[in-house]
Amino acid sequence: MARQEPEKALAFEPGSINAQEDCPFFRRLPGEARDLIFQYALAQYENQDPAKRFDMDTCYKRPNYSASYICDTRLLRTCRRIYTEAWFRPWTSFQHIFYLAWASRRPGDGSHVIVGITNMERILKEIHARHGDLPLDNGIRIFAQLCELETGSAFGDIMDMECFFPRTITLTIRHTDWWNWESDRPLYLDSAWAEMARLPNGVREFRMELESLERRKGQIDAIAQQMCNSWRLRRKDCTEMKASEADCEVERWTGSSTWEGQRWLEDETAQAPGVLQYYVKTVIFRPLKGTTKTIAQSQASDEPKDFLMARDYSLPRLEAPAVGRRADGLQESDEDSDSEHTVESGTDGSEADLEPAEEGIELQQYSDDEDHDEAQM
């Protein structure tokens, strides 16, 4: 997978930018309206080049993730004033994606660009220096194998980036990301990573997507219920975030039953050979009112300095009950009706109906091993 170091944004000499006071775009429209236009014009979309589409028989092709996302940046080349006002939009309007996963579980055919945490942080610092605290409008998404999430520091490294202001963070645990998923053992999720990490202050939602096969719906529901009842996350400003069962969302989709050259026949159904039925439940953490503390309040309190590791903040490990398969291949709890809002998706999900850009950028994918290697250089 190629690695790209982002070029530094252009900085023009004072007085070299034509104010274009006769141009209606600048004379009549206020800066807020122009910024909305820039956001629309520089929005991301899936690369429509057939050569850049993800292989269907992979763990990472899923609804809305059929190819890398790009944006057409030609607008930034029209004049210096537009560039100065909007150069950062491809970064702040992108949904940045991190893969904390083995090479076979993330896009990696050589055509997808990797920008490591170090380089992303450098760009975020530059944006902050020129424009202040700008949020990442579309947040970030992390696809994480539990063996990477629970045994390393990658998640915390992402959360600790400087000048990092996502509004939403989505952490997705895919069917193939669970411990011992191949042997069909009961699902479980340890909590040390959640105890130690502090989320950025501007986070309004932390979305935990729990995915497995439709026949393991009961196990996913059990873990989601335990998470809502017993887990609290914390931001850097000490704000606590909690989830409610009433806010959980459910999605179902179908995907290939073949990955890495192996077809998982035992997980197929007679009605749909060649594909698997997936069940996804999203647990949504939101800030609790009245839990934010100022720096002065935190320093004056009797809480230990490393209060996230204090005993009163320990989070329980989440475990699904052991449920055996029935003769028809399903599990005993799978016939329970859903009370949540359900969204049905096809194998490919929704794809942007746009022509491929002649010139664009492709900056949204990250992997933990690339970042760690870069940090050691």
Short mmCIF file of C-alpha atoms in Angstrom, two decimals:
data_model
loop_
_atom_site.label_atom_id
_atom_site.label_comp_id
_atom_site.label_asym_id
_atom_site.label_seq_id
_atom_site.Cartn_x
_atom_site.Cartn_y
_atom_site.Cartn_z
CA MET A 1 0.00 0.00 0.00
CA ALA A 2 1.44 3.34 -1.02
CA ARG A 3 2.27 5.95 1.56
CA GLN A 4 1.92 9.63 0.77
CA GLU A 5 3.22 12.56 2.77
CA PRO A 6 0.81 15.47 2.30
CA GLU A 7 2.29 18.58 0.79
CA LYS A 8 2.27 21.70 2.93
CA ALA A 9 -0.55 24.12 2.14
CA LEU A 10 0.39 27.09 0.03
CA ALA A 11 0.97 30.42 1.79
CA PHE A 12 0.77 33.55 -0.33
CA GLU A 13 2.55 36.81 0.40
CA PRO A 14 0.41 39.63 1.87
CA GLY A 15 -1.00 41.76 -0.92
CA SER A 16 -0.58 39.04 -3.56
CA ILE A 17 -4.21 37.90 -3.32
CA ASN A 18 -6.66 39.73 -5.56
CA ALA A 19 -9.75 40.57 -3.45
CA GLN A 20 -11.90 40.45 -6.64
CA GLU A 21 -14.31 43.04 -5.25
CA ASP A 22 -16.15 43.21 -8.58
CA CYS A 23 -16.92 39.47 -8.52
CA PRO A 24 -20.52 38.81 -7.36
CA PHE A 25 -19.41 35.59 -5.66
CA PHE A 26 -17.21 37.52 -3.24
CA ARG A 27 -19.07 40.85 -3.20
CA ARG A 28 -22.61 39.55 -2.58
CA LEU A 29 -22.17 36.29 -0.71
CA PRO A 30 -21.03 36.36 2.92
CA GLY A 31 -18.19 34.09 3.98
CA GLU A 32 -20.57 31.62 5.64
CA ALA A 33 -22.49 31.10 2.38
CA ARG A 34 -19.28 30.69 0.40
CA ASP A 35 -18.07 28.10 2.89
CA LEU A 36 -21.26 26.05 2.39
CA ILE A 37 -20.63 26.10 -1.36
CA PHE A 38 -17.04 25.02 -0.83
CA GLN A 39 -18.17 22.15 1.38
CA TYR A 40 -20.53 20.93 -1.32
CA ALA A 41 -18.07 21.35 -4.18
CA LEU A 42 -15.24 19.60 -2.27
CA ALA A 43 -17.39 16.79 -0.83
CA GLN A 44 -16.06 13.25 -0.89
CA TYR A 45 -17.45 10.46 -3.05
CA GLU A 46 -16.53 6.90 -3.90
CA ASN A 47 -13.98 6.51 -6.67
CA GLN A 48 -15.89 5.32 -9.75
CA ASP A 49 -12.81 4.00 -11.56
CA PRO A 50 -13.47 0.24 -12.00
CA ALA A 51 -9.80 -0.45 -11.33
CA LYS A 52 -10.11 1.16 -7.89
CA ARG A 53 -13.20 -0.79 -6.73
CA PHE A 54 -12.72 -3.20 -3.85
CA ASP A 55 -12.84 -6.92 -4.54
CA MET A 56 -16.20 -8.35 -3.49
CA ASP A 57 -14.55 -11.35 -1.80
CA THR A 58 -12.87 -9.33 0.94
CA CYS A 59 -13.62 -8.49 4.57
CA TYR A 60 -13.58 -4.74 3.93
CA LYS A 61 -16.08 -4.35 1.06
CA ARG A 62 -19.38 -3.40 2.68
CA PRO A 63 -22.27 -0.92 2.27
CA ASN A 64 -20.90 2.55 1.45
CA TYR A 65 -17.35 1.17 1.33
CA SER A 66 -16.99 -0.25 -2.16
CA ALA A 67 -13.95 1.86 -3.07
CA SER A 68 -11.70 4.56 -1.69
CA TYR A 69 -13.23 8.01 -1.29
CA ILE A 70 -11.85 10.98 -3.21
CA CYS A 71 -12.79 14.59 -3.85
CA ASP A 72 -12.29 16.79 -6.89
CA THR A 73 -9.89 19.59 -5.89
CA ARG A 74 -9.80 21.53 -9.16
CA LEU A 75 -11.86 24.32 -7.60
CA LEU A 76 -8.88 25.19 -5.41
CA ARG A 77 -6.83 25.97 -8.51
CA THR A 78 -9.15 28.65 -9.87
CA CYS A 79 -7.73 31.57 -7.87
CA ARG A 80 -5.69 32.40 -4.79
CA ARG A 81 -8.60 33.79 -2.82
CA ILE A 82 -10.66 30.61 -3.17
CA TYR A 83 -7.62 28.54 -2.26
CA THR A 84 -6.96 30.65 0.84
CA GLU A 85 -10.59 30.37 1.99
CA ALA A 86 -11.13 26.67 1.28
CA TRP A 87 -7.81 24.78 1.08
CA PHE A 88 -8.57 22.89 4.32
CA ARG A 89 -12.06 21.70 3.31
CA PRO A 90 -10.93 18.40 1.76
CA TRP A 91 -9.55 17.55 5.21
CA THR A 92 -12.23 18.86 7.53
CA SER A 93 -15.13 17.58 5.37
CA PHE A 94 -13.73 14.10 4.80
CA GLN A 95 -14.72 11.16 6.94
CA HIS A 96 -11.23 9.91 7.79
CA ILE A 97 -10.93 6.14 8.05
CA PHE A 98 -8.49 4.16 10.16
CA TYR A 99 -7.92 0.42 9.81
CA LEU A 100 -6.53 -1.17 12.98
CA ALA A 101 -6.31 -4.51 11.28
CA TRP A 102 -4.04 -7.00 9.58
CA ALA A 103 -3.06 -6.32 5.98
CA SER A 104 -5.60 -8.85 4.67
CA ARG A 105 -8.44 -7.10 6.54
CA ARG A 106 -7.95 -3.66 5.00
CA PRO A 107 -7.61 -2.26 1.45
CA GLY A 108 -4.09 -2.82 0.24
CA ASP A 109 -3.69 -3.48 -3.46
CA GLY A 110 -1.17 -0.68 -3.93
CA SER A 111 -3.65 1.84 -5.36
CA HIS A 112 -4.86 3.26 -2.03
CA VAL A 113 -3.04 6.05 -0.28
CA ILE A 114 -2.00 5.88 3.36
CA VAL A 115 -1.42 9.05 5.36
CA GLY A 116 -0.06 8.17 8.80
CA ILE A 117 -1.09 9.66 12.13
CA THR A 118 2.06 11.77 12.20
CA ASN A 119 1.30 13.40 8.84
CA MET A 120 -2.38 13.84 9.62
CA GLU A 121 -1.50 15.54 12.90
CA ARG A 122 0.84 17.90 11.05
CA ILE A 123 -1.97 18.97 8.71
CA LEU A 124 -4.38 19.38 11.66
CA LYS A 125 -1.86 21.64 13.40
CA GLU A 126 -1.50 23.75 10.27
CA ILE A 127 -5.27 24.10 9.94
CA HIS A 128 -5.47 25.10 13.60
CA ALA A 129 -2.70 27.67 13.24
CA ARG A 130 -4.44 29.37 10.30
CA HIS A 131 -8.13 28.95 11.15
CA GLY A 132 -8.45 27.99 14.83
CA ASP A 133 -10.47 25.07 16.21
CA LEU A 134 -12.22 23.64 13.15
CA PRO A 135 -14.23 20.43 13.66
CA LEU A 136 -14.04 17.42 11.38
CA ASP A 137 -17.60 17.67 10.12
CA ASN A 138 -17.99 14.02 9.12
CA GLY A 139 -15.96 12.64 12.00
CA ILE A 140 -13.79 9.55 11.75
CA ARG A 141 -14.43 5.84 11.38
CA ILE A 142 -12.23 3.10 12.80
CA PHE A 143 -12.41 -0.52 11.66
CA ALA A 144 -10.67 -2.54 14.36
CA GLN A 145 -9.85 -6.17 14.97
CA LEU A 146 -10.10 -6.87 18.69
CA CYS A 147 -6.59 -8.32 18.68
CA GLU A 148 -5.36 -4.87 17.60
CA LEU A 149 -7.79 -2.76 19.63
CA GLU A 150 -7.32 -4.57 22.93
CA THR A 151 -3.60 -5.32 22.85
CA GLY A 152 -2.03 -2.14 21.48
CA SER A 153 -2.04 1.63 21.84
CA ALA A 154 -3.28 2.53 18.36
CA PHE A 155 -6.76 3.62 19.47
CA GLY A 156 -5.33 5.88 22.15
CA ASP A 157 -2.77 7.27 19.69
CA ILE A 158 -5.59 8.37 17.39
CA MET A 159 -7.56 9.94 20.24
CA ASP A 160 -4.47 11.84 21.44
CA MET A 161 -3.67 13.63 18.18
CA GLU A 162 -3.22 17.37 18.67
CA CYS A 163 -5.72 19.83 17.16
CA PHE A 164 -8.07 16.88 16.58
CA PHE A 165 -11.76 17.89 16.81
CA PRO A 166 -14.08 15.19 15.42
CA ARG A 167 -17.77 15.56 16.18
CA THR A 168 -18.50 11.88 15.69
CA ILE A 169 -16.35 8.78 16.14
CA THR A 170 -17.55 5.44 14.80
CA LEU A 171 -15.78 2.27 15.90
CA THR A 172 -16.80 -0.80 13.89
CA ILE A 173 -16.16 -4.37 15.01
CA ARG A 174 -16.84 -6.51 11.95
CA HIS A 175 -17.81 -10.17 11.94
CA THR A 176 -14.22 -11.22 11.26
CA ASP A 177 -12.81 -8.85 13.91
CA TRP A 178 -14.06 -10.74 16.99
CA TRP A 179 -11.83 -13.08 18.97
CA ASN A 180 -12.20 -16.71 17.81
CA TRP A 181 -14.86 -15.89 15.24
CA GLU A 182 -13.65 -18.81 13.08
CA SER A 183 -14.50 -21.37 15.78
CA ASP A 184 -17.94 -19.89 16.49
CA ARG A 185 -17.23 -19.32 20.18
CA PRO A 186 -19.36 -16.87 22.22
CA LEU A 187 -18.55 -13.22 21.53
CA TYR A 188 -16.87 -11.08 24.17
CA LEU A 189 -15.32 -7.62 24.44
CA ASP A 190 -12.71 -6.50 26.98
CA SER A 191 -12.75 -2.96 28.32
CA ALA A 192 -9.16 -1.87 29.09
CA TRP A 193 -8.90 0.18 25.86
CA ALA A 194 -12.10 2.07 26.77
CA GLU A 195 -10.94 2.68 30.34
CA MET A 196 -7.62 4.18 29.29
CA ALA A 197 -8.59 6.29 26.28
CA ARG A 198 -9.97 9.81 26.63
CA LEU A 199 -12.06 11.00 23.71
CA PRO A 200 -11.48 14.46 22.21
CA ASN A 201 -13.51 17.22 23.85
CA GLY A 202 -15.67 18.06 20.84
CA VAL A 203 -17.08 14.54 20.40
CA ARG A 204 -20.87 14.61 20.42
CA GLU A 205 -21.41 10.95 19.56
CA PHE A 206 -19.31 7.84 19.93
CA ARG A 207 -20.93 5.11 17.84
CA MET A 208 -19.97 1.50 18.54
CA GLU A 209 -21.01 -0.78 15.68
CA LEU A 210 -21.20 -4.45 16.67
CA GLU A 211 -21.48 -6.82 13.73
CA SER A 212 -21.85 -10.56 13.38
CA LEU A 213 -23.95 -13.04 11.47
CA GLU A 214 -27.73 -12.89 11.61
CA ARG A 215 -27.82 -16.20 13.46
CA ARG A 216 -25.71 -14.60 16.23
CA LYS A 217 -28.12 -11.72 16.69
CA GLY A 218 -28.84 -12.79 20.28
CA GLN A 219 -25.18 -12.49 21.24
CA ILE A 220 -24.82 -9.04 19.67
CA ASP A 221 -27.98 -7.87 21.44
CA ALA A 222 -26.69 -9.18 24.78
CA ILE A 223 -23.37 -7.36 24.46
CA ALA A 224 -25.10 -4.14 23.34
CA GLN A 225 -27.45 -4.31 26.34
CA GLN A 226 -24.56 -4.82 28.75
CA MET A 227 -22.68 -1.92 27.15
CA CYS A 228 -25.66 0.42 27.59
CA ASN A 229 -26.16 -0.62 31.19
CA SER A 230 -22.59 -0.68 32.49
CA TRP A 231 -20.20 1.32 30.28
CA ARG A 232 -19.37 5.01 30.47
CA LEU A 233 -16.75 6.67 28.31
CA ARG A 234 -14.96 9.92 29.14
CA ARG A 235 -13.70 12.85 27.13
CA LYS A 236 -10.53 14.76 27.93
CA ASP A 237 -12.59 17.46 29.69
CA CYS A 238 -13.93 14.73 32.03
CA THR A 239 -17.38 14.74 30.43
CA GLU A 240 -18.95 11.29 30.78
CA MET A 241 -20.71 9.69 27.83
CA LYS A 242 -23.38 7.02 28.20
CA ALA A 243 -25.57 4.99 25.87
CA SER A 244 -29.25 4.11 26.04
CA GLU A 245 -30.91 0.98 24.69
CA ALA A 246 -33.67 3.17 23.26
CA ASP A 247 -31.16 4.90 20.98
CA CYS A 248 -29.58 1.76 19.53
CA GLU A 249 -29.84 1.29 15.77
CA VAL A 250 -29.99 -1.93 13.75
CA GLU A 251 -28.85 -2.59 10.20
CA ARG A 252 -28.83 -5.74 8.11
CA TRP A 253 -26.92 -6.40 4.92
CA THR A 254 -25.68 -9.27 2.76
CA GLY A 255 -22.11 -9.86 1.64
CA SER A 256 -19.90 -12.47 0.06
CA SER A 257 -19.23 -15.69 1.98
CA THR A 258 -15.72 -15.94 0.53
CA TRP A 259 -12.68 -14.11 1.95
CA GLU A 260 -9.02 -14.75 1.37
CA GLY A 261 -9.86 -17.63 -0.93
CA GLN A 262 -11.99 -19.55 1.60
CA ARG A 263 -15.76 -19.98 1.33
CA TRP A 264 -17.63 -20.27 4.64
CA LEU A 265 -20.32 -22.71 3.59
CA GLU A 266 -21.48 -23.46 7.13
CA ASP A 267 -22.60 -19.85 7.55
CA GLU A 268 -24.62 -19.66 4.34
CA THR A 269 -28.35 -20.29 4.20
CA ALA A 270 -30.16 -22.49 1.70
CA GLN A 271 -32.14 -19.47 0.50
CA ALA A 272 -29.02 -17.41 -0.29
CA PRO A 273 -26.00 -19.48 -1.35
CA GLY A 274 -22.72 -17.62 -1.78
CA VAL A 275 -23.59 -14.81 0.61
CA LEU A 276 -23.85 -14.26 4.36
CA GLN A 277 -26.53 -12.39 6.26
CA TYR A 278 -25.04 -9.77 8.60
CA TYR A 279 -26.62 -8.18 11.66
CA VAL A 280 -25.23 -4.86 12.96
CA LYS A 281 -26.26 -3.11 16.16
CA THR A 282 -24.98 0.40 16.87
CA VAL A 283 -24.65 1.58 20.46
CA ILE A 284 -24.53 5.39 20.63
CA PHE A 285 -22.76 7.15 23.48
CA ARG A 286 -23.69 10.80 24.10
CA PRO A 287 -22.48 13.31 26.72
CA LEU A 288 -24.21 13.31 30.10
CA LYS A 289 -25.25 16.77 31.22
CA GLY A 290 -23.53 18.10 34.29
CA THR A 291 -20.49 15.82 34.12
CA THR A 292 -18.05 18.26 32.50
CA LYS A 293 -15.36 19.64 34.81
CA THR A 294 -13.09 22.59 34.27
CA ILE A 295 -9.33 22.14 34.58
CA ALA A 296 -9.42 24.00 37.90
CA GLN A 297 -12.17 21.72 39.24
CA SER A 298 -10.24 18.62 38.19
CA GLN A 299 -7.06 19.85 39.87
CA ALA A 300 -8.92 20.74 43.08
CA SER A 301 -10.73 17.42 43.35
CA ASP A 302 -9.53 14.46 45.38
CA GLU A 303 -9.65 12.15 42.38
CA PRO A 304 -6.36 10.43 41.55
CA LYS A 305 -4.51 12.11 38.67
CA ASP A 306 -4.92 9.02 36.52
CA PHE A 307 -8.57 8.71 37.44
CA LEU A 308 -9.43 6.69 34.33
CA MET A 309 -7.52 3.78 35.84
CA ALA A 310 -9.06 4.25 39.30
CA ARG A 311 -11.08 1.38 40.66
CA ASP A 312 -14.35 3.33 40.60
CA TYR A 313 -14.04 3.72 36.83
CA SER A 314 -13.30 0.13 35.88
CA LEU A 315 -15.57 -1.15 33.11
CA PRO A 316 -16.78 -4.75 33.03
CA ARG A 317 -15.87 -7.18 30.29
CA LEU A 318 -18.86 -7.83 28.03
CA GLU A 319 -19.73 -11.44 27.31
CA ALA A 320 -22.48 -12.99 25.25
CA PRO A 321 -24.24 -16.09 26.60
CA ALA A 322 -23.23 -19.37 25.01
CA VAL A 323 -25.95 -20.35 22.54
CA GLY A 324 -25.81 -23.55 20.53
CA ARG A 325 -26.85 -23.96 16.94
CA ARG A 326 -30.19 -25.53 16.11
CA ALA A 327 -30.67 -28.15 13.47
CA ASP A 328 -31.52 -25.46 10.91
CA GLY A 329 -28.22 -23.67 11.54
CA LEU A 330 -29.70 -20.76 13.46
CA GLN A 331 -29.36 -19.96 17.14
CA GLU A 332 -32.13 -20.24 19.65
CA SER A 333 -32.50 -16.50 20.24
CA ASP A 334 -32.50 -15.41 16.60
CA GLU A 335 -36.28 -15.39 16.17
CA ASP A 336 -36.77 -12.52 18.62
CA SER A 337 -38.42 -9.53 17.00
CA ASP A 338 -36.57 -6.24 16.69
CA SER A 339 -37.88 -3.15 18.46
CA GLU A 340 -35.26 -0.86 16.95
CA HIS A 341 -35.33 1.02 13.69
CA THR A 342 -34.00 -1.28 10.98
CA VAL A 343 -32.21 -0.29 7.77
CA GLU A 344 -31.78 -2.88 5.04
CA SER A 345 -28.75 -2.61 2.74
CA GLY A 346 -27.63 -4.58 -0.28
CA THR A 347 -24.20 -6.03 -0.85
CA ASP A 348 -22.80 -2.90 -2.48
CA GLY A 349 -24.67 -0.32 -0.42
CA SER A 350 -25.39 3.08 -1.92
CA GLU A 351 -22.90 4.38 -4.43
CA ALA A 352 -22.41 7.96 -5.54
CA ASP A 353 -23.79 8.70 -9.00
CA LEU A 354 -20.87 10.90 -9.99
CA GLU A 355 -18.32 10.95 -12.74
CA PRO A 356 -14.73 10.23 -11.67
CA ALA A 357 -12.65 13.33 -11.06
CA GLU A 358 -9.77 14.02 -13.38
CA GLU A 359 -7.76 15.35 -10.48
CA GLY A 360 -8.41 14.65 -6.83
CA ILE A 361 -7.03 13.51 -3.54
CA GLU A 362 -7.35 10.25 -1.69
CA LEU A 363 -6.37 10.80 1.92
CA GLN A 364 -8.76 8.95 4.18
CA GLN A 365 -7.15 5.59 4.94
CA TYR A 366 -4.81 4.81 7.79
CA SER A 367 -3.37 1.68 9.35
CA ASP A 368 -1.79 1.16 12.72
CA ASP A 369 1.39 -0.56 11.57
CA GLU A 370 2.19 2.17 9.02
CA ASP A 371 1.78 4.82 11.70
CA HIS A 372 3.98 3.04 14.22
CA ASP A 373 6.69 2.46 11.64
CA GLU A 374 6.61 6.12 10.73
CA ALA A 375 6.81 7.21 14.35
CA GLN A 376 10.01 5.26 14.76
CA MET A 377 11.74 6.97 11.86
#
